[in-house]
Every structure is written in structure tokens, then in C-alpha cells.
Short mmCIF file of C-alpha atoms and ligand atoms in Angstrom, two decimals:
data_model
loop_
_atom_site.label_atom_id
_atom_site.label_comp_id
_atom_site.label_asym_id
_atom_site.label_seq_id
_atom_site.Cartn_x
_atom_site.Cartn_y
_atom_site.Cartn_z
CA MET A 1237 23.61 -19.46 1.61
CA VAL A 1238 19.96 -18.42 1.82
CA ASP A 1239 18.57 -18.26 5.33
CA PHE A 1240 14.84 -17.74 5.79
CA THR A 1241 15.01 -17.66 9.59
CA LEU A 1242 13.52 -14.56 11.18
CA THR A 1243 15.34 -13.00 14.12
CA ASP A 1244 13.75 -13.22 17.59
CA GLU A 1245 12.87 -9.51 17.32
CA GLN A 1246 11.13 -10.11 13.99
CA LYS A 1247 9.21 -13.07 15.39
CA ASP A 1248 8.10 -11.00 18.40
CA LEU A 1249 7.06 -8.13 16.16
CA ARG A 1250 5.06 -10.45 13.92
CA GLU A 1251 3.34 -11.95 16.95
CA MET A 1252 2.53 -8.52 18.33
CA ALA A 1253 1.13 -7.41 14.96
CA HIS A 1254 -0.88 -10.62 14.66
CA ASN A 1255 -2.37 -10.22 18.14
CA PHE A 1256 -3.29 -6.63 17.33
CA ALA A 1257 -4.94 -7.71 14.08
CA ASP A 1258 -6.76 -10.52 15.86
CA LYS A 1259 -8.02 -8.53 18.86
CA GLU A 1260 -8.40 -4.97 17.57
CA ILE A 1261 -9.10 -5.33 13.84
CA ARG A 1262 -10.81 -8.65 13.08
CA PRO A 1263 -13.73 -8.18 15.53
CA VAL A 1264 -14.86 -4.98 13.76
CA ALA A 1265 -13.55 -5.56 10.22
CA TRP A 1266 -16.76 -6.83 8.61
CA GLU A 1267 -18.92 -4.19 10.32
CA TYR A 1268 -16.51 -1.39 9.28
CA ASP A 1269 -16.56 -2.77 5.74
CA ARG A 1270 -20.36 -2.76 5.66
CA ASP A 1271 -20.67 0.81 6.97
CA SER A 1272 -17.47 2.16 5.40
CA THR A 1273 -16.43 3.37 8.86
CA TRP A 1274 -13.26 5.38 9.26
CA PRO A 1275 -11.18 3.44 11.87
CA GLN A 1276 -9.94 6.42 13.91
CA GLU A 1277 -9.73 4.54 17.23
CA ILE A 1278 -7.75 1.71 15.60
CA VAL A 1279 -5.36 4.25 14.07
CA GLU A 1280 -4.78 5.69 17.54
CA LYS A 1281 -4.23 2.27 19.15
CA ALA A 1282 -1.91 1.08 16.37
CA TRP A 1283 0.12 4.28 16.67
CA GLU A 1284 0.28 3.83 20.45
CA VAL A 1285 1.68 0.30 20.27
CA GLY A 1286 4.16 1.21 17.52
CA LEU A 1287 2.64 -0.51 14.51
CA MET A 1288 2.59 2.64 12.38
CA ASN A 1289 5.44 4.57 10.76
CA ALA A 1290 7.74 1.53 10.86
CA GLU A 1291 10.21 2.98 8.36
CA LEU A 1292 10.66 6.40 9.98
CA PRO A 1293 14.23 7.07 11.13
CA GLU A 1294 14.96 7.07 14.85
CA GLU A 1295 16.25 10.65 14.74
CA TYR A 1296 12.71 11.82 13.90
CA GLY A 1297 11.10 9.61 16.52
CA GLY A 1298 10.43 6.52 14.42
CA PRO A 1299 11.43 2.88 15.07
CA GLU A 1300 13.49 2.69 11.82
CA LEU A 1301 12.63 -0.95 11.28
CA ASP A 1302 14.22 -2.92 8.49
CA MET A 1303 12.05 -3.45 5.38
CA LEU A 1304 11.46 -7.13 6.13
CA SER A 1305 10.08 -6.28 9.58
CA GLY A 1306 7.77 -3.72 7.96
CA CYS A 1307 6.51 -6.47 5.64
CA LEU A 1308 5.81 -8.77 8.59
CA ILE A 1309 3.57 -6.06 10.06
CA GLU A 1310 1.85 -5.43 6.73
CA GLU A 1311 1.03 -9.11 6.19
CA GLU A 1312 -0.65 -9.26 9.58
CA MET A 1313 -2.58 -6.05 8.94
CA GLY A 1314 -3.72 -7.46 5.60
CA TRP A 1315 -4.80 -10.64 7.39
CA GLY A 1316 -6.82 -8.59 9.90
CA CYS A 1317 -8.45 -6.23 7.39
CA SER A 1318 -6.61 -4.70 4.46
CA GLY A 1319 -8.94 -1.68 4.43
CA ILE A 1320 -7.97 -0.79 7.97
CA GLY A 1321 -4.40 -1.94 7.22
CA THR A 1322 -4.16 0.46 4.28
CA SER A 1323 -5.28 3.32 6.54
CA LEU A 1324 -2.53 2.40 9.01
CA MET A 1325 0.23 1.90 6.46
CA ALA A 1326 -0.30 4.85 4.07
CA ASN A 1327 1.94 7.15 6.12
CA GLY A 1328 4.91 5.15 4.82
CA LEU A 1329 4.04 6.02 1.23
CA ALA A 1330 3.81 9.74 2.00
CA ALA A 1331 6.86 9.78 4.28
CA THR A 1332 9.29 7.94 1.98
CA PRO A 1333 9.78 10.83 -0.50
CA VAL A 1334 10.37 13.11 2.50
CA ILE A 1335 12.95 10.69 3.91
CA LEU A 1336 14.62 10.50 0.49
CA GLY A 1337 14.41 14.13 -0.57
CA GLY A 1338 13.51 16.39 2.36
CA SER A 1339 15.87 18.88 4.01
CA GLU A 1340 16.74 18.36 7.67
CA GLU A 1341 14.18 20.99 8.76
CA ILE A 1342 11.42 19.49 6.61
CA LYS A 1343 12.13 16.00 7.92
CA LYS A 1344 12.11 17.20 11.52
CA LYS A 1345 8.85 19.04 11.07
CA TYR A 1346 6.81 16.64 8.94
CA LEU A 1347 8.18 13.23 9.97
CA GLY A 1348 8.17 14.46 13.56
CA MET A 1349 4.45 15.26 13.24
CA LEU A 1350 3.75 11.60 12.49
CA THR A 1351 5.77 10.25 15.41
CA GLU A 1352 4.68 12.78 18.04
CA GLU A 1353 0.96 12.19 17.54
CA PRO A 1354 -1.23 9.73 15.64
CA LYS A 1355 -1.36 11.99 12.58
CA LEU A 1356 -1.65 10.98 8.96
CA ALA A 1357 -0.07 11.93 5.66
CA SER A 1358 -1.04 11.09 2.08
CA PHE A 1359 0.82 10.46 -1.16
CA ALA A 1360 -0.82 12.46 -3.96
CA LEU A 1361 0.34 11.38 -7.40
CA THR A 1362 -2.71 10.16 -9.34
CA GLU A 1363 -4.94 12.57 -11.23
CA PRO A 1364 -8.25 12.09 -13.02
CA ASP A 1365 -6.47 12.09 -16.42
CA ALA A 1366 -3.12 10.68 -15.27
CA GLY A 1367 -3.10 7.29 -13.53
CA SER A 1368 -0.64 4.78 -14.94
CA ASP A 1369 0.72 7.53 -17.18
CA VAL A 1370 2.01 9.83 -14.47
CA GLY A 1371 3.80 12.02 -17.01
CA GLY A 1372 0.41 13.26 -18.20
CA MET A 1373 -0.37 15.02 -14.93
CA LYS A 1374 -1.76 18.57 -15.11
CA THR A 1375 -1.26 19.86 -11.56
CA ARG A 1376 1.09 22.83 -11.76
CA ALA A 1377 3.59 24.29 -9.32
CA VAL A 1378 4.83 27.73 -10.25
CA LYS A 1379 7.76 29.31 -8.44
CA GLN A 1380 7.04 32.85 -7.26
CA GLY A 1381 9.90 34.33 -5.27
CA ASP A 1382 10.48 32.18 -2.21
CA LYS A 1383 7.37 30.06 -2.62
CA TYR A 1384 5.62 27.67 -5.01
CA VAL A 1385 1.97 28.11 -5.98
CA ILE A 1386 0.22 24.79 -6.63
CA SER A 1387 -3.04 24.32 -8.57
CA GLY A 1388 -4.76 21.14 -9.71
CA SER A 1389 -6.49 18.05 -8.39
CA LYS A 1390 -5.51 14.56 -7.30
CA CYS A 1391 -7.85 11.59 -7.19
CA PHE A 1392 -8.04 8.31 -5.25
CA ILE A 1393 -5.83 9.64 -2.46
CA THR A 1394 -5.61 7.20 0.44
CA ASN A 1395 -6.35 8.92 3.78
CA GLY A 1396 -6.92 12.09 1.76
CA SER A 1397 -9.76 13.32 4.01
CA HIS A 1398 -7.79 12.78 7.22
CA ALA A 1399 -4.22 13.72 6.33
CA ASP A 1400 -2.41 16.60 8.01
CA TRP A 1401 0.03 16.85 5.14
CA TYR A 1402 0.47 15.55 1.62
CA THR A 1403 3.36 14.64 -0.65
CA VAL A 1404 2.17 16.27 -3.87
CA TYR A 1405 3.57 15.79 -7.36
CA ALA A 1406 3.17 18.70 -9.75
CA LYS A 1407 4.56 19.90 -13.04
CA THR A 1408 7.27 22.55 -12.75
CA ASP A 1409 8.03 22.19 -16.46
CA PRO A 1410 4.73 21.39 -18.18
CA ASP A 1411 6.31 20.60 -21.56
CA ALA A 1412 8.81 18.04 -20.25
CA GLY A 1413 6.50 15.06 -19.56
CA HIS A 1414 7.71 12.94 -16.66
CA ARG A 1415 10.93 14.98 -16.58
CA GLY A 1416 8.98 18.09 -15.61
CA ILE A 1417 7.52 16.75 -12.35
CA SER A 1418 8.57 17.95 -8.89
CA ALA A 1419 7.50 16.74 -5.45
CA PHE A 1420 6.42 18.93 -2.54
CA VAL A 1421 5.26 18.63 1.03
CA VAL A 1422 1.95 20.45 1.35
CA PRO A 1423 0.36 20.91 4.78
CA LYS A 1424 -3.43 20.58 4.86
CA GLU A 1425 -3.76 24.04 6.39
CA ALA A 1426 -2.10 25.60 3.33
CA GLY A 1427 -5.51 25.23 1.69
CA VAL A 1428 -5.90 21.63 0.48
CA VAL A 1429 -9.60 21.02 -0.24
CA VAL A 1430 -11.21 17.59 0.13
CA ASP A 1431 -13.79 17.45 -2.66
CA LYS A 1432 -15.17 13.93 -2.33
CA LYS A 1433 -14.83 10.68 -0.42
CA GLU A 1434 -15.11 7.69 -2.77
CA ASP A 1435 -17.62 4.87 -2.18
CA LYS A 1436 -15.65 1.72 -2.98
CA LEU A 1437 -16.07 -1.95 -3.91
CA GLY A 1438 -13.57 -3.10 -1.28
CA GLN A 1439 -11.23 -1.85 1.43
CA ARG A 1440 -14.24 0.16 2.50
CA ALA A 1441 -12.78 1.11 5.89
CA SER A 1442 -10.01 2.99 4.13
CA ASP A 1443 -10.50 6.58 3.06
CA THR A 1444 -10.01 7.39 -0.62
CA ALA A 1445 -10.52 11.01 -1.58
CA LEU A 1446 -10.48 13.51 -4.41
CA ILE A 1447 -8.52 16.56 -3.29
CA SER A 1448 -7.72 19.85 -4.94
CA PHE A 1449 -5.34 22.79 -4.76
CA ASP A 1450 -6.43 26.24 -5.83
CA GLU A 1451 -3.32 28.41 -5.84
CA VAL A 1452 -2.06 26.76 -2.66
CA GLU A 1453 1.20 28.36 -1.53
CA VAL A 1454 4.08 26.50 0.07
CA PRO A 1455 7.53 27.87 0.98
CA ALA A 1456 10.22 27.02 -1.60
CA ASP A 1457 12.00 24.76 0.92
CA HIS A 1458 8.97 22.39 0.75
CA LEU A 1459 10.32 21.14 -2.58
CA LEU A 1460 11.56 17.55 -2.09
CA GLY A 1461 14.87 16.84 -3.79
CA GLU A 1462 15.56 18.80 -6.96
CA GLU A 1463 13.14 20.57 -9.24
CA ASN A 1464 11.96 18.31 -12.10
CA LYS A 1465 13.28 15.19 -10.33
CA GLY A 1466 9.95 14.29 -8.72
CA PHE A 1467 9.27 11.35 -11.02
CA LYS A 1468 12.51 9.69 -9.97
CA LEU A 1469 11.57 10.28 -6.34
CA ALA A 1470 8.16 8.68 -6.93
CA MET A 1471 9.76 5.63 -8.56
CA MET A 1472 12.31 5.27 -5.76
CA THR A 1473 9.46 5.54 -3.27
CA LEU A 1474 7.43 2.82 -4.95
CA ASP A 1475 10.45 0.48 -5.02
CA ARG A 1476 10.48 0.87 -1.24
CA THR A 1477 6.73 0.57 -0.62
CA ARG A 1478 5.81 -2.22 -3.02
CA PRO A 1479 7.29 -4.96 -0.79
CA GLY A 1480 4.93 -3.84 2.00
CA VAL A 1481 1.85 -3.58 -0.16
CA SER A 1482 2.67 -7.01 -1.60
CA ALA A 1483 2.91 -8.35 1.95
CA MET A 1484 -0.56 -6.97 2.60
CA ALA A 1485 -1.80 -8.90 -0.45
CA VAL A 1486 -0.29 -12.06 1.04
CA GLY A 1487 -2.18 -11.28 4.26
CA ILE A 1488 -5.51 -11.03 2.41
CA GLY A 1489 -4.80 -14.29 0.60
CA ARG A 1490 -3.79 -16.00 3.83
CA ALA A 1491 -7.03 -14.95 5.49
CA ALA A 1492 -9.05 -16.29 2.54
CA PHE A 1493 -7.04 -19.51 2.52
CA GLU A 1494 -7.58 -20.10 6.26
CA PHE A 1495 -11.32 -19.53 6.04
CA ALA A 1496 -11.58 -21.83 3.02
CA ALA A 1497 -9.44 -24.60 4.54
CA ASP A 1498 -11.49 -24.56 7.78
CA TYR A 1499 -14.78 -24.50 5.92
CA SER A 1500 -13.74 -27.40 3.67
CA LYS A 1501 -13.24 -29.57 6.75
CA GLU A 1502 -16.67 -28.71 8.17
CA ARG A 1503 -18.95 -28.64 5.15
CA VAL A 1504 -20.30 -32.11 4.35
CA GLN A 1505 -21.55 -33.03 0.88
CA PHE A 1506 -21.98 -36.51 -0.57
CA GLY A 1507 -21.45 -37.88 2.94
CA VAL A 1508 -17.94 -36.52 3.51
CA PRO A 1509 -16.36 -33.14 4.33
CA ILE A 1510 -15.78 -31.39 1.01
CA ALA A 1511 -12.03 -31.39 1.87
CA MET A 1512 -12.16 -35.11 1.02
CA HIS A 1513 -13.02 -34.29 -2.60
CA GLN A 1514 -9.86 -34.07 -4.64
CA ALA A 1515 -11.09 -31.07 -6.62
CA ILE A 1516 -11.31 -29.09 -3.38
CA GLN A 1517 -7.97 -30.42 -2.13
CA PHE A 1518 -6.28 -29.27 -5.33
CA MET A 1519 -7.78 -25.81 -4.98
CA ILE A 1520 -6.56 -25.62 -1.38
CA ALA A 1521 -3.12 -26.89 -2.44
CA ASP A 1522 -2.81 -24.29 -5.20
CA MET A 1523 -3.88 -21.55 -2.82
CA ALA A 1524 -1.18 -22.62 -0.36
CA THR A 1525 1.52 -22.74 -3.05
CA LYS A 1526 0.62 -19.30 -4.42
CA LEU A 1527 0.81 -17.78 -0.94
CA GLU A 1528 4.12 -19.43 -0.16
CA ALA A 1529 5.65 -18.25 -3.45
CA ALA A 1530 4.24 -14.75 -3.05
CA ARG A 1531 5.65 -14.45 0.47
CA LEU A 1532 9.10 -15.51 -0.73
CA LEU A 1533 9.03 -12.82 -3.44
CA VAL A 1534 7.95 -10.27 -0.83
CA TYR A 1535 10.80 -11.26 1.48
CA LYS A 1536 13.33 -11.12 -1.36
CA SER A 1537 12.18 -7.67 -2.49
CA ALA A 1538 12.44 -6.39 1.12
CA VAL A 1539 15.76 -8.04 1.96
CA LEU A 1540 17.41 -6.60 -1.17
CA LEU A 1541 16.56 -3.14 0.15
CA ASP A 1542 17.84 -4.05 3.61
CA GLN A 1543 21.09 -5.06 1.94
CA GLY A 1544 21.25 -1.71 0.15
CA GLN A 1545 20.63 -3.26 -3.26
CA ARG A 1546 18.34 -2.14 -6.07
CA ASN A 1547 15.02 -3.98 -5.92
CA THR A 1548 12.97 -2.58 -8.83
CA LEU A 1549 12.60 -5.93 -10.57
CA ALA A 1550 12.08 -7.90 -7.35
CA SER A 1551 9.47 -5.46 -6.04
CA SER A 1552 7.51 -5.60 -9.31
CA HIS A 1553 7.70 -9.41 -9.30
CA ALA A 1554 6.42 -9.36 -5.71
CA LYS A 1555 3.64 -6.83 -6.33
CA ARG A 1556 2.43 -8.49 -9.53
CA PHE A 1557 2.48 -12.02 -8.20
CA ALA A 1558 1.22 -11.31 -4.68
CA ALA A 1559 -1.64 -9.12 -5.95
CA ASP A 1560 -2.74 -11.56 -8.65
CA SER A 1561 -2.37 -14.48 -6.21
CA ALA A 1562 -4.43 -12.71 -3.53
CA MET A 1563 -7.19 -12.21 -6.08
CA GLU A 1564 -7.06 -15.81 -7.31
CA VAL A 1565 -6.94 -17.22 -3.79
CA ALA A 1566 -9.88 -15.07 -2.67
CA VAL A 1567 -11.95 -16.08 -5.71
CA ASP A 1568 -11.16 -19.73 -4.97
CA ALA A 1569 -12.10 -19.25 -1.32
CA VAL A 1570 -15.55 -18.09 -2.48
CA GLN A 1571 -15.72 -21.20 -4.68
CA VAL A 1572 -14.88 -23.47 -1.74
CA TYR A 1573 -17.73 -21.86 0.22
CA GLY A 1574 -20.12 -22.49 -2.68
CA GLY A 1575 -23.28 -20.36 -2.56
CA TYR A 1576 -22.46 -19.30 1.00
CA GLY A 1577 -19.33 -17.63 -0.35
CA PHE A 1578 -21.57 -15.19 -2.19
CA ILE A 1579 -23.48 -14.22 0.95
CA LYS A 1580 -22.35 -11.29 3.07
CA GLU A 1581 -22.99 -13.18 6.31
CA TYR A 1582 -19.93 -15.30 5.42
CA PRO A 1583 -16.44 -13.83 5.50
CA VAL A 1584 -14.90 -14.52 2.12
CA GLU A 1585 -16.81 -12.20 -0.25
CA LYS A 1586 -15.27 -9.20 1.58
CA LEU A 1587 -11.82 -10.64 1.01
CA MET A 1588 -12.55 -11.07 -2.69
CA ARG A 1589 -13.63 -7.42 -2.92
CA ASP A 1590 -10.62 -6.27 -0.89
CA ALA A 1591 -8.14 -8.31 -2.93
CA LYS A 1592 -9.13 -6.56 -6.17
CA ILE A 1593 -7.48 -3.29 -5.22
CA MET A 1594 -4.11 -5.00 -4.83
CA GLN A 1595 -4.03 -5.43 -8.64
CA LEU A 1596 -4.75 -1.72 -9.10
CA TYR A 1597 -3.01 0.61 -6.63
CA GLU A 1598 0.74 1.21 -6.40
CA GLY A 1599 0.88 0.34 -10.10
CA THR A 1600 -1.59 -2.05 -11.74
CA SER A 1601 -0.62 -5.64 -12.54
CA GLN A 1602 -0.21 -4.57 -16.18
CA ILE A 1603 2.20 -1.81 -15.18
CA GLN A 1604 4.18 -4.28 -13.03
CA ARG A 1605 4.48 -6.52 -16.09
CA LEU A 1606 5.73 -3.56 -18.13
CA VAL A 1607 8.39 -2.90 -15.48
CA ILE A 1608 9.34 -6.58 -15.36
CA ALA A 1609 9.53 -6.84 -19.16
CA ARG A 1610 11.68 -3.72 -19.37
CA GLU A 1611 13.95 -4.91 -16.56
CA VAL A 1612 14.50 -8.35 -18.07
CA LEU A 1613 14.72 -7.21 -21.70
CA MET A 1614 16.68 -4.00 -21.17
CA PRO A 1615 18.42 -3.95 -17.79
CA ARG A 1616 19.32 -0.36 -16.95
CA ARG A 1617 21.25 1.69 -14.48
CA ILE A 1618 19.64 2.91 -11.26
CA GLU A 1619 20.04 6.60 -12.25
CA GLU A 1620 17.47 6.23 -15.01
CA PRO A 1621 14.00 5.64 -13.61
CA SER A 1622 11.49 4.09 -15.94
CA LYS A 1623 9.14 6.18 -18.04
CA VAL A 1624 6.48 3.61 -17.31
CA GLY A 1625 4.05 5.16 -14.91
CA VAL A 1626 2.72 3.76 -11.78
CA ALA A 1627 0.72 5.57 -9.38
CA ALA A 1628 0.23 4.69 -5.81
C1 FAD B 3175 -8.59 2.58 -3.40
C2 FAD B 3175 -7.52 3.29 -4.14
C3 FAD B 3175 -6.49 3.90 -3.42
C4 FAD B 3175 -5.50 4.60 -4.11
N1 FAD B 3175 -4.54 5.28 -3.39
C5 FAD B 3175 -3.73 6.15 -4.04
C6 FAD B 3175 -2.89 7.06 -3.31
O1 FAD B 3175 -2.85 7.05 -2.08
N2 FAD B 3175 -2.15 7.95 -4.01
C7 FAD B 3175 -2.16 8.01 -5.38
O2 FAD B 3175 -1.46 8.85 -5.94
N3 FAD B 3175 -2.95 7.15 -6.11
C8 FAD B 3175 -3.74 6.25 -5.47
N4 FAD B 3175 -4.57 5.40 -6.19
C9 FAD B 3175 -4.55 5.46 -7.65
C10 FAD B 3175 -4.03 4.18 -8.31
O3 FAD B 3175 -2.67 4.07 -8.14
C11 FAD B 3175 -4.44 4.25 -9.77
O4 FAD B 3175 -5.83 4.02 -9.82
C12 FAD B 3175 -3.70 3.24 -10.63
O5 FAD B 3175 -2.36 3.58 -10.73
C13 FAD B 3175 -4.26 3.12 -12.04
O6 FAD B 3175 -4.50 4.37 -12.61
P1 FAD B 3175 -5.94 4.64 -13.26
O7 FAD B 3175 -6.96 4.30 -12.25
O8 FAD B 3175 -5.97 6.02 -13.81
O9 FAD B 3175 -6.05 3.60 -14.42
P2 FAD B 3175 -5.48 3.77 -15.93
O10 FAD B 3175 -4.07 4.19 -15.88
O11 FAD B 3175 -6.45 4.57 -16.71
O12 FAD B 3175 -5.52 2.27 -16.42
C14 FAD B 3175 -6.72 1.64 -16.89
C15 FAD B 3175 -6.33 0.23 -17.34
O13 FAD B 3175 -5.40 0.31 -18.42
C16 FAD B 3175 -4.22 -0.41 -18.08
N5 FAD B 3175 -3.07 0.29 -18.66
C17 FAD B 3175 -2.75 1.61 -18.58
N6 FAD B 3175 -1.64 1.86 -19.24
C18 FAD B 3175 -1.20 0.70 -19.75
C19 FAD B 3175 -0.08 0.29 -20.53
N7 FAD B 3175 0.87 1.16 -20.90
N8 FAD B 3175 0.03 -1.00 -20.88
C20 FAD B 3175 -0.89 -1.91 -20.49
N9 FAD B 3175 -1.97 -1.60 -19.74
C21 FAD B 3175 -2.12 -0.32 -19.38
C22 FAD B 3175 -4.18 -0.44 -16.57
O14 FAD B 3175 -3.40 -1.52 -16.08
C23 FAD B 3175 -5.65 -0.58 -16.24
O15 FAD B 3175 -6.03 -1.92 -16.36
C24 FAD B 3175 -5.53 4.66 -5.52
C25 FAD B 3175 -6.55 4.02 -6.23
C26 FAD B 3175 -7.56 3.38 -5.57
C27 FAD B 3175 -8.68 2.77 -6.36
#
């Protein structure tokens, strides 16, 4: 039997996250978007009330929430402002490879840093010449005695300017393609340089940076998992984070839908509210259906993980459909607003700009389709991660 009922704890958590988004995020979201303001005080408040680091295990100070609960938080953050939400949620992306592959000491030190103080970590996979095709990365990690020396650069790194540590993917066997990648924890103070903060179309309150490593040394125990198994770790990480990012896409779409539905009841043309015109009603109906379907895919992809099952296909379905739906819903919301939708004084153009990134990061919509096609045409065992790339 399928039961879509949330537990009382999940309902309370969702309400708490919604109230936070409503009171702390929404009132400043459009101003922060305009000025591309880094939301430091919101990061601190969200950390204080327990809305960050949802997936971190209790033994390292985290709440160890189930995946579905994490998705409930992410939808509300996306509803409030997905730029600020991305800043709050990116720790999960950096921490997951540490949870999966870190030694006890590394987990204590680096996960503990995130739960003891409102600190940030980044996931550094993408490079200027290696986005979807992760196997083409050029960053090198060379073992020298009891340390690794890392050199290279990573682009588009969320929270890159503010992180205290990074999960960095680098080639330990440069001739082995995706089979020559290893993952490391690299503390900022080891010498990570922030070269540039990007000026973006949307999610402008989030920080996206180009960072580089010039012979940065880390102790050998900062290797996560086994040498040359970093690609698998990245894929396992993205299976776990895509439900959340898809939930954030649902949140953006829901915000756009609500604005459009309200506006359609107020705006009068041809003597009636435009909601009385069937063309508008059909647009509103399609928006509602897309959001409902996207949310169900998100829940399924999260619950499979909570049940200890593989969710690669479900998480790519969720990411692809929720991202594309968020974009379509936001574009339709602008249409419902007419010319006003194009004006910055009105709320929906920001949502349209924000929604676009959902089809790009954590694997583009094309890459999700490649994963889906491979999964449905050639189902494979969990031990063999896809060669299809994916960045975060
Ligand atoms: C705001 C923002 C935040 C980000 N945050 C992070 C982060 O925190 N950490 C991180 O590591 N990365 C991050 N990224 C990087 C992001 O994951 C990549 O931009 C994304 O994976 C795509 O890579 P690319 O930009 O190099 O595009 P490319 O890989 O060059 O793709 C260009 C186009 O070609 C398509 N394409 C590529 N290969 C194929 C194929 N085989 N079949 C069909 N179509 C294909 C793509 O879908 C896309 O439409 C972020 C990016 C942005 C913009």
C-alpha cells in the first residue's frame, strides 16, 4: 500500500521551515537578488534553528533527518528564495562524500565543524573544461609520502568564497578517465584560492566561485574512500542530493504558481478577472499538475533512499521533471502576469531566472535524460556507476 501521509514530526518540520522562509527569507529575497547580497545573517539564523545540515549523523552533532524530511525543508527554502536556499543547503552536497567515504577522524573533524558553528563547505567537481564530462577533469592529486599535492582549478563552486573546507575531486591516475578520479577533503587554510565570484542570471544571493589549488598539500588521510574511486563517490553523492535539489525546484514552481493564481483572480480584463478566461485557467491547471507530479517524484526518490534502496533512476526522474517543470511553471507565471511579469517590480521574473539553474546544476536535464535512458534500456548493478557525467 502506498501511504503519502507525513508523520507529525515531518509536518511540524515543514511548518517550521515554511515559517522561516516566510519571515526570514521572503522579506529580503528580492532585494538580495537585486544586489547579489551574500545572506550571512540568514545562514546563521537557519543554522541556529536547525534548518541546515539535515543529513548529518547524530554522532557528529547533526539531526540525521530522513531524506524525505530533508526534501520538505528544501521545498520550503526554494519557495522562500532558491538563491538563499542553495546557500543554506550546499553543505549537504559537500558533506555526503565525507559521510560515505571519510574515516572516523575526518568525519569528526569536518562534519563536526559544520555542526559546532555555522560554517560552510563546498563540493568541487566541475572544471572549466569538464562539466557534464567529469572524466575530462585536469586537476591533479599526486601522492608524496604521507600527503597529496593538489593542483588545478574548479569553476561554478557554490559557496566557494565562504567555505571553510571543500570536497575536491582530482585525478590520481590521469590516463584512466573517470576511473582515475579520487576525492579529498581540503581545508580552506591549506591554500585554496578564490579567484572570482560569478555574476549570475538567477539565484543571485548564492555564491558561485572559481577556485584554484596551486600545489595545495593535504595529509594522505584526507583521501575519501579509495584512490581512483572518487567518481563512484560523486555519483553516490548525487543520488542522495538530487531529491533535495528537485524539491527546491518544486518550491520555486510553487511560489510562481501561487503568485500567478493570486494575480489571475485580481487582474481584470474584458470585464472579468483573467482567471475567468479558460486559457488562463488551463495554464493554472497545468502548472498545478506539473507541481503535484514533480513533488510525487521527489518523495519517491527520497523514500527509496530512506528504505535503503537504490534510487538512481528515481532521482534522475525527479531532477529532470522537477527542474523542467519549475522552468515551465515560472515562464507561465510570467505569461499570466502579462507585461507586468516582465517588470522587476513584480515577483515572477526573479522566479523565472532562478528556475533556469535547476535545469543546469547537479547534472543538466540532458544528462538526467542520459541517465534515465541508460537505466531503462540497460539496467545495471549498483557497483557500476555510470560513465555519464554530472556535475553538481
Ligand atoms: C550557479 C551554479 C552553481 C553550481 N554549483 C556547483 C557546485 O557547487 N559544484 C560543482 O562541482 N559544480 C557546480 N556547478 C556546475 C554545474 O554542475 C555544471 O555547470 C553543469 O554540470 C554543466 O556543466 P557545464 O556548465 O560545463 O556544461 P557542459 O557540460 O559544457 O554542457 C553544455 C550543454 O551540452 C549538454 N551536454 C553535454 N554533454 C552532453 C551529452 N553527452 N549529451 C547531451 N547533451 C550534453 C548539456 O546538457 C548542456 O546543455 C554549478 C553551476 C552553476 C551555474
